[in-house]
XYZ file of C-alpha atoms in Angstrom:
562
model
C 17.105 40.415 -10.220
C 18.116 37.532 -12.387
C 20.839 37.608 -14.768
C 20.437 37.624 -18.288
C 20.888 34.319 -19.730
C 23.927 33.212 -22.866
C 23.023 33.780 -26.400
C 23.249 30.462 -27.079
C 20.254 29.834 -24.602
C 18.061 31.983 -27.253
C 19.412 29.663 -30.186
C 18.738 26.252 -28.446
C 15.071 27.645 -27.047
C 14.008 28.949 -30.512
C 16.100 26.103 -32.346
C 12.363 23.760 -32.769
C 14.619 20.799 -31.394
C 18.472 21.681 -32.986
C 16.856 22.221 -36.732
C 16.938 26.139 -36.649
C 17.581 27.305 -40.219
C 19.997 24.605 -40.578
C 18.414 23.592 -44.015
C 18.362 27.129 -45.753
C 21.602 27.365 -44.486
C 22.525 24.451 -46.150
C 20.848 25.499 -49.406
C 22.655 28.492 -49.810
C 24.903 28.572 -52.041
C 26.159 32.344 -52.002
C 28.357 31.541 -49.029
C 30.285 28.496 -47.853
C 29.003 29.507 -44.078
C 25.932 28.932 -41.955
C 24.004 32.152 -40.454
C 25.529 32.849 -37.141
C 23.193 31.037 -35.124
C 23.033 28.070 -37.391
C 26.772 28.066 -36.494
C 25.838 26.978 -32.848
C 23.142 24.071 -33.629
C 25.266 22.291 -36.175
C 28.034 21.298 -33.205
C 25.109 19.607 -31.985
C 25.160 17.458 -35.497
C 28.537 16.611 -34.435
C 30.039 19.765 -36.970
C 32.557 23.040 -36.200
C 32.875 25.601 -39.012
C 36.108 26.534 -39.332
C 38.267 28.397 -41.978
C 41.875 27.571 -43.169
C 43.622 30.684 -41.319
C 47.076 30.299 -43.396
C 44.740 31.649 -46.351
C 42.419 34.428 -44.418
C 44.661 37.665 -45.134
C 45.386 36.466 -48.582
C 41.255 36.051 -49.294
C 41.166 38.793 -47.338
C 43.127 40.728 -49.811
C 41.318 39.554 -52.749
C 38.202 40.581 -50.982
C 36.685 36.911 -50.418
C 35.191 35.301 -47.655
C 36.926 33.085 -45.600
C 38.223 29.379 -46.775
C 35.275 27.945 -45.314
C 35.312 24.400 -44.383
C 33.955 21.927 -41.497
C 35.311 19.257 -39.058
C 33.170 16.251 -38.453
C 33.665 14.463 -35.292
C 32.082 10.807 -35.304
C 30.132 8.903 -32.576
C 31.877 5.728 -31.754
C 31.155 4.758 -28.179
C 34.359 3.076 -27.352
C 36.055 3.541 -30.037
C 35.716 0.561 -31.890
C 35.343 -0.355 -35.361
C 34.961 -3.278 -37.951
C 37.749 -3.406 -41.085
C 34.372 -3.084 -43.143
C 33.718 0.496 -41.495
C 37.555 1.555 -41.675
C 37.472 0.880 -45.647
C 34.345 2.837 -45.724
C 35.909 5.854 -43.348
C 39.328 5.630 -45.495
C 37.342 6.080 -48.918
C 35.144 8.798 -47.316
C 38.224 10.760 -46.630
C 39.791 10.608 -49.934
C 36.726 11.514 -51.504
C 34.820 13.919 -49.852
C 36.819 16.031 -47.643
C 39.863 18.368 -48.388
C 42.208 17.471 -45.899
C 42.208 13.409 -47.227
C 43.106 12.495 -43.763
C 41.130 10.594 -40.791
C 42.231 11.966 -37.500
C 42.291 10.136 -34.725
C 40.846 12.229 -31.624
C 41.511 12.439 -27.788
C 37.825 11.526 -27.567
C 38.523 7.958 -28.937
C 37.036 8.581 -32.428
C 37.869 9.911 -35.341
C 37.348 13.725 -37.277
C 37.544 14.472 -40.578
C 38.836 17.862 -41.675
C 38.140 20.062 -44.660
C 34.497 19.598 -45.709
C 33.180 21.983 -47.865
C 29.441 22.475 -47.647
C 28.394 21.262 -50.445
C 29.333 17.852 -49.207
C 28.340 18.155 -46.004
C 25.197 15.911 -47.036
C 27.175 13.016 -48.966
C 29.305 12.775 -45.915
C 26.874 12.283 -43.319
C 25.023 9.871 -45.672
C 27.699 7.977 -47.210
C 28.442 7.051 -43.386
C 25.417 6.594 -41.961
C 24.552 4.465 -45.129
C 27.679 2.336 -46.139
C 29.659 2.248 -42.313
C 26.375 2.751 -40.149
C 28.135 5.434 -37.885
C 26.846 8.802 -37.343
C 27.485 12.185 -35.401
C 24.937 12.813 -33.208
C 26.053 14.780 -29.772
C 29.456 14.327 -30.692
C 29.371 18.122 -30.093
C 27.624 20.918 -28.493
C 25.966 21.128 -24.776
C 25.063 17.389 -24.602
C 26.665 14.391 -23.632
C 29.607 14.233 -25.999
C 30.971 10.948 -27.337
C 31.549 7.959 -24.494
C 35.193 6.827 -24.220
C 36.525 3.751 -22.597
C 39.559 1.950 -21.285
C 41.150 0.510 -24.184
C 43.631 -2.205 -22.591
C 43.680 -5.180 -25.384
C 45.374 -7.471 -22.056
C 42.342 -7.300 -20.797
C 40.166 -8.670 -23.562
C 37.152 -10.099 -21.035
C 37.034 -7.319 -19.188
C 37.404 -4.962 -22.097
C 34.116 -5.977 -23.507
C 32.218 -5.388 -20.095
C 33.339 -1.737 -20.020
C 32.859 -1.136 -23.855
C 29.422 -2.597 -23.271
C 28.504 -0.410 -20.965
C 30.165 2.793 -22.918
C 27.857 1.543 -25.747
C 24.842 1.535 -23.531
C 25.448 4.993 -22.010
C 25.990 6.805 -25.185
C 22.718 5.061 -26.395
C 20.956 6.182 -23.213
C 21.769 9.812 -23.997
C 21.350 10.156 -27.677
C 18.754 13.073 -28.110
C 15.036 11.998 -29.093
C 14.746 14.670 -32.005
C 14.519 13.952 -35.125
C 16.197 16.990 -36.723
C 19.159 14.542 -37.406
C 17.455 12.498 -39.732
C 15.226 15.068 -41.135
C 18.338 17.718 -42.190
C 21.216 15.170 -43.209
C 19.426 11.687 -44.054
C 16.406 13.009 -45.781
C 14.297 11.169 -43.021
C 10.564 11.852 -42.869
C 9.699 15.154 -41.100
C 8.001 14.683 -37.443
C 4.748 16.274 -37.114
C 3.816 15.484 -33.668
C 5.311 17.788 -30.908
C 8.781 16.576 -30.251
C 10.070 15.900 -26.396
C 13.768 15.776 -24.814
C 13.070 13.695 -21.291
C 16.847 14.088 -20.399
C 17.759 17.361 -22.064
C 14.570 19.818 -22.197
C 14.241 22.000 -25.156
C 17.761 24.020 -23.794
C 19.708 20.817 -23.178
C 22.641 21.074 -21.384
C 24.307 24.231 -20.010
C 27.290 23.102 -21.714
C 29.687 19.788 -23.310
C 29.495 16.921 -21.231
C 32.208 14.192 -21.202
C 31.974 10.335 -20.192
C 34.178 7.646 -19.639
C 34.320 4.088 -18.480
C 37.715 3.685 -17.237
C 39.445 0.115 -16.004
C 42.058 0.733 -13.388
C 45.084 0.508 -13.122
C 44.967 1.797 -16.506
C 43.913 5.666 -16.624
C 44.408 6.004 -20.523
C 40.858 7.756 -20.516
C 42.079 10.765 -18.365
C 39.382 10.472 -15.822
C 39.662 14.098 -14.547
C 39.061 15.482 -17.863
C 35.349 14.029 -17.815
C 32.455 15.502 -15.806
C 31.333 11.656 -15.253
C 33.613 8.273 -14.846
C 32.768 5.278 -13.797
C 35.496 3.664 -12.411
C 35.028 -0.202 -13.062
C 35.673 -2.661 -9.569
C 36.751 -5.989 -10.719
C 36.328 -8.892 -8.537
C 36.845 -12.598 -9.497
C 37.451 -11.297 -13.649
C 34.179 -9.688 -13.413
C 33.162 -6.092 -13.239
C 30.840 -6.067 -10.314
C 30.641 -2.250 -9.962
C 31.847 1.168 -10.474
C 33.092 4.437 -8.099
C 31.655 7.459 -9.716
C 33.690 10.088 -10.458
C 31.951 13.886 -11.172
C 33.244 16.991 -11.999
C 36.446 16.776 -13.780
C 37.320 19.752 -16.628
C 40.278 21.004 -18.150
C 39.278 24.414 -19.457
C 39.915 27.632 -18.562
C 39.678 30.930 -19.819
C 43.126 33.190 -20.019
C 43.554 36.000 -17.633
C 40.083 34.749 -15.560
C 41.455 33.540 -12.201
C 37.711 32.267 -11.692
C 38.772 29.374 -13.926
C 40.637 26.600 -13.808
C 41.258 22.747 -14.769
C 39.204 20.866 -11.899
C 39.869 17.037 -10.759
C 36.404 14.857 -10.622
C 35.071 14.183 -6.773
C 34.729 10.574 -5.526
C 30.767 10.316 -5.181
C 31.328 6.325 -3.976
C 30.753 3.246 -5.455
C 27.269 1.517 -6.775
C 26.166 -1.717 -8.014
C 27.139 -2.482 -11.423
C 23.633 -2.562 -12.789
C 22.682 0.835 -11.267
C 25.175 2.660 -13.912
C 22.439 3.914 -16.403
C 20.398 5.894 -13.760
C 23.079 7.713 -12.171
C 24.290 8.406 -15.492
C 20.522 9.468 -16.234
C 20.489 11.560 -12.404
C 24.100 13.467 -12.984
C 23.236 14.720 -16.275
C 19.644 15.769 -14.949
C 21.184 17.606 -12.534
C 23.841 19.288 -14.164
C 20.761 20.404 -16.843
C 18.760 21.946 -13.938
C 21.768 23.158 -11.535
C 24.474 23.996 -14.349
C 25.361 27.705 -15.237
C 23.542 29.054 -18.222
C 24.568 32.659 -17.728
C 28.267 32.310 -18.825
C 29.870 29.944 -20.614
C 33.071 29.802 -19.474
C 31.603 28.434 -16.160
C 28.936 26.645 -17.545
C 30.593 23.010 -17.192
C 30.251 20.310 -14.435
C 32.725 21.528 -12.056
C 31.858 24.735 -11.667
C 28.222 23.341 -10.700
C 29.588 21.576 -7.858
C 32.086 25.028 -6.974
C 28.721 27.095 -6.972
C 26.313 24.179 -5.164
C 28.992 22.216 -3.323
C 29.649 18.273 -4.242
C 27.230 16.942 -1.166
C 24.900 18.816 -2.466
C 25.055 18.048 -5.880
C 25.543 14.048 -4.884
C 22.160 14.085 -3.063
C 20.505 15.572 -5.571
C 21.858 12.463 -8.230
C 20.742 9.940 -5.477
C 17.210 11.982 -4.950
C 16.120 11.006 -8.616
C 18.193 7.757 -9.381
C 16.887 6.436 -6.085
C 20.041 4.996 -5.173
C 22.583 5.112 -2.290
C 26.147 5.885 -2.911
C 28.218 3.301 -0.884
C 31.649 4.198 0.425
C 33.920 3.959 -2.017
C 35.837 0.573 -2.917
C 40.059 0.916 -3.090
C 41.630 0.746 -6.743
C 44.607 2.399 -8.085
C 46.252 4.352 -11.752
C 49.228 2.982 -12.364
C 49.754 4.175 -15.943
C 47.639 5.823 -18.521
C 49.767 5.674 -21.844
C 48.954 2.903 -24.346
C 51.320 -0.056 -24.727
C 52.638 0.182 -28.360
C 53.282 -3.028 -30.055
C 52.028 -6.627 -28.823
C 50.607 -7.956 -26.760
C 48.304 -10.980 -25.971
C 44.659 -11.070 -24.172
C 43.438 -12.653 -22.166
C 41.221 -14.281 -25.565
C 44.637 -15.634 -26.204
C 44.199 -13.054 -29.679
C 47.289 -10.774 -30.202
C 46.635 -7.101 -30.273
C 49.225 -4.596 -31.825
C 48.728 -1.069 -30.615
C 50.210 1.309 -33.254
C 51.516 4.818 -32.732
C 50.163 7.471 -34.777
C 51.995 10.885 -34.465
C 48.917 13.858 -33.795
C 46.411 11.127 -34.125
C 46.873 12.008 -38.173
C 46.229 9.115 -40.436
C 47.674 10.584 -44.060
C 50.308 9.241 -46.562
C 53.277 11.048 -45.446
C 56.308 10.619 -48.185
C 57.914 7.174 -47.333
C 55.247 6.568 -44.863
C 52.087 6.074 -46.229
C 49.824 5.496 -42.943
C 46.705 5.564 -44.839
C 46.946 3.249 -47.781
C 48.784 0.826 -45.569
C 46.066 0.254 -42.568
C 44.002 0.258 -45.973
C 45.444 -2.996 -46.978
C 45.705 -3.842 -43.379
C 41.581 -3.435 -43.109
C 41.401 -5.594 -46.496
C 42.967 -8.785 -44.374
C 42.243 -8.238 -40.876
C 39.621 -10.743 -39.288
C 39.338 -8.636 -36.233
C 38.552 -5.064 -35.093
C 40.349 -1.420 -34.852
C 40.059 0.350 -31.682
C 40.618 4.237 -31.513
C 42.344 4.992 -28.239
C 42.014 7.863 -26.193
C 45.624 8.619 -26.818
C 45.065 9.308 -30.577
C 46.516 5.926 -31.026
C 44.924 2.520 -33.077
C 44.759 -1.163 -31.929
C 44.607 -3.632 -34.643
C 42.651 -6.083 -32.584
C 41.962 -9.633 -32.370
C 44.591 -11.027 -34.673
C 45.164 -14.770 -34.723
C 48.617 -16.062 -33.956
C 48.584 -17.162 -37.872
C 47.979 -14.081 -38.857
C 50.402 -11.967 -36.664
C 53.316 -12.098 -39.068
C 51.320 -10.460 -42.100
C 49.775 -7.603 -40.131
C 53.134 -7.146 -38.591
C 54.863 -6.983 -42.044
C 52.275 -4.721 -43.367
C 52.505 -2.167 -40.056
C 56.426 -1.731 -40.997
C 56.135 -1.596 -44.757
C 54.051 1.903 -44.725
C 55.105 2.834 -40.796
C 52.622 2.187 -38.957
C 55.712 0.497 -36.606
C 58.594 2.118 -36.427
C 61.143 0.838 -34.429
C 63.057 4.435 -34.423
C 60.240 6.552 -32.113
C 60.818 6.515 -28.466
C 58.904 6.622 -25.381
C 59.160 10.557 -24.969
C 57.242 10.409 -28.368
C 55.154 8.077 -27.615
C 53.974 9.796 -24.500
C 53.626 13.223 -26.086
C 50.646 15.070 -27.778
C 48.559 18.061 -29.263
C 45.618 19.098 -30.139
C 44.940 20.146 -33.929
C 45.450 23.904 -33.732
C 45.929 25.592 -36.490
C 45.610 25.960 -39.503
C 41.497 24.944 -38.896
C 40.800 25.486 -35.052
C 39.458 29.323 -35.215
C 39.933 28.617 -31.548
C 43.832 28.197 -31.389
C 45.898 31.275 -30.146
C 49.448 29.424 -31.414
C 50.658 26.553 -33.503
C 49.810 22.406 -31.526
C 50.021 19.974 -34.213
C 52.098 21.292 -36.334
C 54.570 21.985 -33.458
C 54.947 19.006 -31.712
C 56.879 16.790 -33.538
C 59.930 19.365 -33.408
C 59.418 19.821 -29.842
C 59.337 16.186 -29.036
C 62.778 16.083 -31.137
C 64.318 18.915 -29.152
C 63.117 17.144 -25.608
C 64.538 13.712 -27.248
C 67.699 15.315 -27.587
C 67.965 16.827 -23.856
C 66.770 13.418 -22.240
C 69.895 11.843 -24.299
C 72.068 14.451 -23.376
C 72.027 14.398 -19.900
C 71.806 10.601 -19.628
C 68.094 9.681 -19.500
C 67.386 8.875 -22.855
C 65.663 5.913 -22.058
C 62.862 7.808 -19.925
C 59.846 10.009 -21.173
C 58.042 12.667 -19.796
C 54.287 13.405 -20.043
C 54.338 16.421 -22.427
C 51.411 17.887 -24.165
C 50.575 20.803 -26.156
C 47.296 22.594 -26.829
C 46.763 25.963 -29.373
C 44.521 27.718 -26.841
C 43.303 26.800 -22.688
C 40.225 25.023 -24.159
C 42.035 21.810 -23.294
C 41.475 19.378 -26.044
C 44.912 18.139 -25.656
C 44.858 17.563 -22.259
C 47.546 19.882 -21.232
C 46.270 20.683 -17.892
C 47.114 16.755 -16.569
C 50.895 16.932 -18.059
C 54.265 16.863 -16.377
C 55.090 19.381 -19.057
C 51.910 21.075 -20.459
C 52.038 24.408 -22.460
C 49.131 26.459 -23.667
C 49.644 28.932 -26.605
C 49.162 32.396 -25.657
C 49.844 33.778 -28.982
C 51.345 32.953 -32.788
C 54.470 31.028 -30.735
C 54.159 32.076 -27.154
C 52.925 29.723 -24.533
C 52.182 29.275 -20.857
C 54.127 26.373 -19.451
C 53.012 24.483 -16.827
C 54.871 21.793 -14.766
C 53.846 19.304 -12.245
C 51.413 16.916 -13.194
C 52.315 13.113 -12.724
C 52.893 10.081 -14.824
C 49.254 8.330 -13.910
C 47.436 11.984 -14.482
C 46.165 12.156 -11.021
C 47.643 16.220 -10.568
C 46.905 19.217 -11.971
C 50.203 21.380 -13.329
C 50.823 24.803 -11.885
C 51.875 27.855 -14.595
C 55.297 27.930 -14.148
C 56.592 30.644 -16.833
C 53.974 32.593 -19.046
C 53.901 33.863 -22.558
C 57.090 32.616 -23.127
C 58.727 32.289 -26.416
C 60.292 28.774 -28.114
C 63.545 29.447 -27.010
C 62.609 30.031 -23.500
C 60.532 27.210 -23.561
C 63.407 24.952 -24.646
C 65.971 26.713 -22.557
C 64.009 26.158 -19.386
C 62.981 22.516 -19.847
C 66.944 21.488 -20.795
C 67.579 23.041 -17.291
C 65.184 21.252 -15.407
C 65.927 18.519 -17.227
C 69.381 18.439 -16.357
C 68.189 18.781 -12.672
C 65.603 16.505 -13.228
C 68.567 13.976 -14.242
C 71.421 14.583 -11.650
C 68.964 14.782 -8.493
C 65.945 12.636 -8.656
C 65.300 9.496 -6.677
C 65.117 5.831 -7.798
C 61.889 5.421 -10.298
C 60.944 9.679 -9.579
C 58.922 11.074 -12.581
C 59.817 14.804 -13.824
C 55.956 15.842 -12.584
C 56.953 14.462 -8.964
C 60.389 15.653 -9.168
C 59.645 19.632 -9.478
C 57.262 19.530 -6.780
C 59.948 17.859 -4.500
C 62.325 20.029 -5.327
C 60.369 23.290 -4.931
C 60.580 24.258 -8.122
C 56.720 24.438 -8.441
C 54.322 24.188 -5.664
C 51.861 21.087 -6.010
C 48.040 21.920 -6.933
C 45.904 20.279 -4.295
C 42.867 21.867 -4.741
C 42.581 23.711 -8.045
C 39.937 26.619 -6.869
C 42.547 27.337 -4.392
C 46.153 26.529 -5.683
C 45.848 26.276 -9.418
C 46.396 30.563 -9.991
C 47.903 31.071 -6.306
């Protein structure tokens, strides 16, 4: 007897291509919410409705709906834009969304926060229109936005991998017009409408790429259910290993899920890279879960199936061989904040943005200074996958003004340290109707707190990989820290230890639903361990597991809840 299928099956099947009711829902103007259904199909549009939880009980009270609002997430293969489109973005911000801010995502693109529906439609047209960037399949069960290595050292070699991000992202893009129709008053299609890669369901669930140049790993490869791992020979990208089946996400008090590394497939010619793309999502449409959602992604397909299986169905319909893999190493995956110089002999200054939020703090106004930045740059802005910015391509004549402009609103400050620069969260709350406890909003005290026991027992000079996300979605990336916690409730969290500086491990719960001051208790301890008996050069992550503190996660299906 089959099993009955999601919900959400229903609402893609009877969706006539992701249009649904989207446009009455849009048109009514009795509520600041789409039907439930409608809910589902505008992720695909690259939306989330959300509400602004500090004000639900209060509404509550006065017996209105909920603040309702929506988060746009935009498609930017790569991450990069022109000081033309950042102007554009900026102004968009300020005047059509609530929240004023652009936030910089761990997807290597940017959100905006607090839309009210009534500008949904200016939004999307204003930049579609004026920037040329849109949302499509920036969210939903599709092929989510592409993300690449980001290095600015390696300029040449930058450009092949964005290249290809570009292309992949393009390959995947959906072939309905429902876009166009709903947002950008496009003209309506009257022929019958086909998905070659999706189907009229799509995918079983999200669906992550990334293009990733070693020995940098500031893409997170095991996050992503597909990564092509660029092999470089003589400057030149002359192939890629292919990663499948990494996934953070996990479901509280369901031992049947966990985070899951990506399996080594092999390596393939560097012109072969759109079909296996093509073959891995085709198979993850046809062999993926659709029954429930929690173990509807990637790497529970190749649990259920088993990876050989899986990897001869990919080279069934690409038509291509995977060759034993070729040798290449993570050495580091943060970014390098400050300058440096390419090999285009440009400078590049990677700037650190706190939460990936781009506002005007008091005495720091981030936004209206990378405003005037973007009115004299000559180069390009690239989003990093770190929720950090890389004012790109600056000539040596004009590295002292963008330098002086970075510290006159911030955007360098010579006070932050490498702990901070090697922490981060996910947004949380107040907006995520997802998050169980605070991310965003918490961090920067943390980071403070962990500054403060690093300098107290003599190792203020060293950082640990620490991440924080509201719920075990894993937007944050929690589940490939040295320290990762996981709210549990309004400030509780599970904390997890033992991942390692080039986020090749999985953490291990090491304490659960644990309040602040357990939290900080515990890490000053370790800490303190940490400090007096490592080896030469031994990260915290590597430490722990050496010193039994927390038993190493090898594979996740069997360690990660043993």
């Amino acid at each position: 007897m089959s099993q009955k299928l999601h919900d959400n099956e229903r609402i893609k099947i009877e969706s006539n291509f992701l249009r649904g009711k989207l446009v009455e829902g849009l048109n009514d103007n009795t509520t600041g919410a789409f039907p439930s259904d409608e809910v589902q199909l505008v992720k695909f549009h690259g939306l989330y409705q959300q509400d602004h939880r500090d004000y639900r009980a209060e509404r509550k009270k006065q017996k209105l709906e909920p603040l309702y609002s929506f988060l746009l997430r935009a498609r930017l293969p790569g991450g990069v834009v022109t000081p033309q489109q950042l102007l554009e973005i900026d102004r968009i911000a300020s005047e059509l969304t609530d929240a004023g801010s652009i936030r910089l995502t761990t997807r290597q693109t940017f959100q905006y926060h607090g839309i009210y529906k009534r500008n949904l439609k200016s939004v999307f047209q204003e930049l579609k229109f004026k920037a040329n960037i849109d949302s499509i399949f920036t969210a939903g069960d599709v092929n989510r936005n592409v993300i690449c290595t980001s290095n600015p050292m390696q300029s040449d070699l930058h450009a092949q991998v964005y290249d290809w991000s570009t292309k992949i992202s393009e390959l995947l893009l959906p072939h309905s017009n429902a876009f166009a129709e709903i947002w950008l008053d496009g003209e309506k299609v009257h022929e019958t409408e086909k998905e070659p890669i999706y189907g009229e369901t799509y995918l079983p669930r999200k669906f992550k790429t990334a293009v990733v140049l070693p020995p940098f790993n500031d893409v997170d490869v095991h996050a992503n259910d597909l990564n092509f791992v660029a092999i470089v020979e003589d400057e030149k990208v002359v192939g890629f290993n292919v990663l499948v089946g990494g996934g953070l996400g996990m479901t509280h008090g369901d031992k049947t899920t966990f985070p899951r590394k990506a399996d080594d497939f092999g390596f393939i010619a560097v012109d072969d890279i759109l079909e296996i793309a093509k073959a891995v999502v085709t198979t993850q449409r046809d062999l993926g879960g659709r029954v429930s959602r929690s173990h509807a992604r990637t790497k529970y397909t190749l649990e259920t199936h088993g990876v050989e299986k899986f990897k001869g169905e990919v080279e069934s319909r690409s038509g291509i061989k995977f060759a034993p893999s070729r040798p290449y190493e993570f050495t580091e995956r943060g970014d390098r904040i400050g300058w440096v110089k390419g090999s285009d002999n440009k400078w590049h200054l990677t700037v650190f943005i706190e939460n990936g939020r781009i506002l005007d703090y008091p005495g720091k106004p981030l936004k209206s200074g990378l405003v005037e930045i973007a009115k004299v740059h000559q180069g390009d802005f690239r989003m990093t996958a770190n929720q950090n910015l890389i004012i790109a391509s600056v000539p040596e004549a004009e590295k002292e003004t963008i330098e002086s402009l970075a510290r006159k609103c911030g955007l360098i400050d010579d006070s932050h340290t490498e702990q901070r620069f090697n922490s981060m969260a996910c947004v949380a709350l107040p907006t995520c109707p997802l998050a169980m406890a605070e991310a965003e909003r918490y961090l920067p005290g943390l980071v403070s707190d962990v500054e403060g026991m690093l300098k107290k027992h003599g190792v203020a000079q060293e950082h640990i990989i620490l991440r924080v996300t509201g719920c075990p979605n894993g937007c944050g990336r929690s589940m490939l820290a040295e320290v990762g916690l996981v709210g549990k409730a309004p400030g509780r969290y599970n904390l997890y230890l033992g991942g390692n500086t080039n986020g090749t491990r999985i953490p291990k719960m090491y304490q659960e639903n644990i309040d602040e001051a357990t939290i900080l208790a515990t890490l000053d301890e370790l800490i303190a361990r940490w400090a007096s008996e490592r080896q030469a050069a031994e990260g915290f992550g590597d430490f722990v597991i050496r010193a039994g503190i927390i038993k190493e996660v090898v594979i996740a299906s069997r360690d990660f809840h043993d």
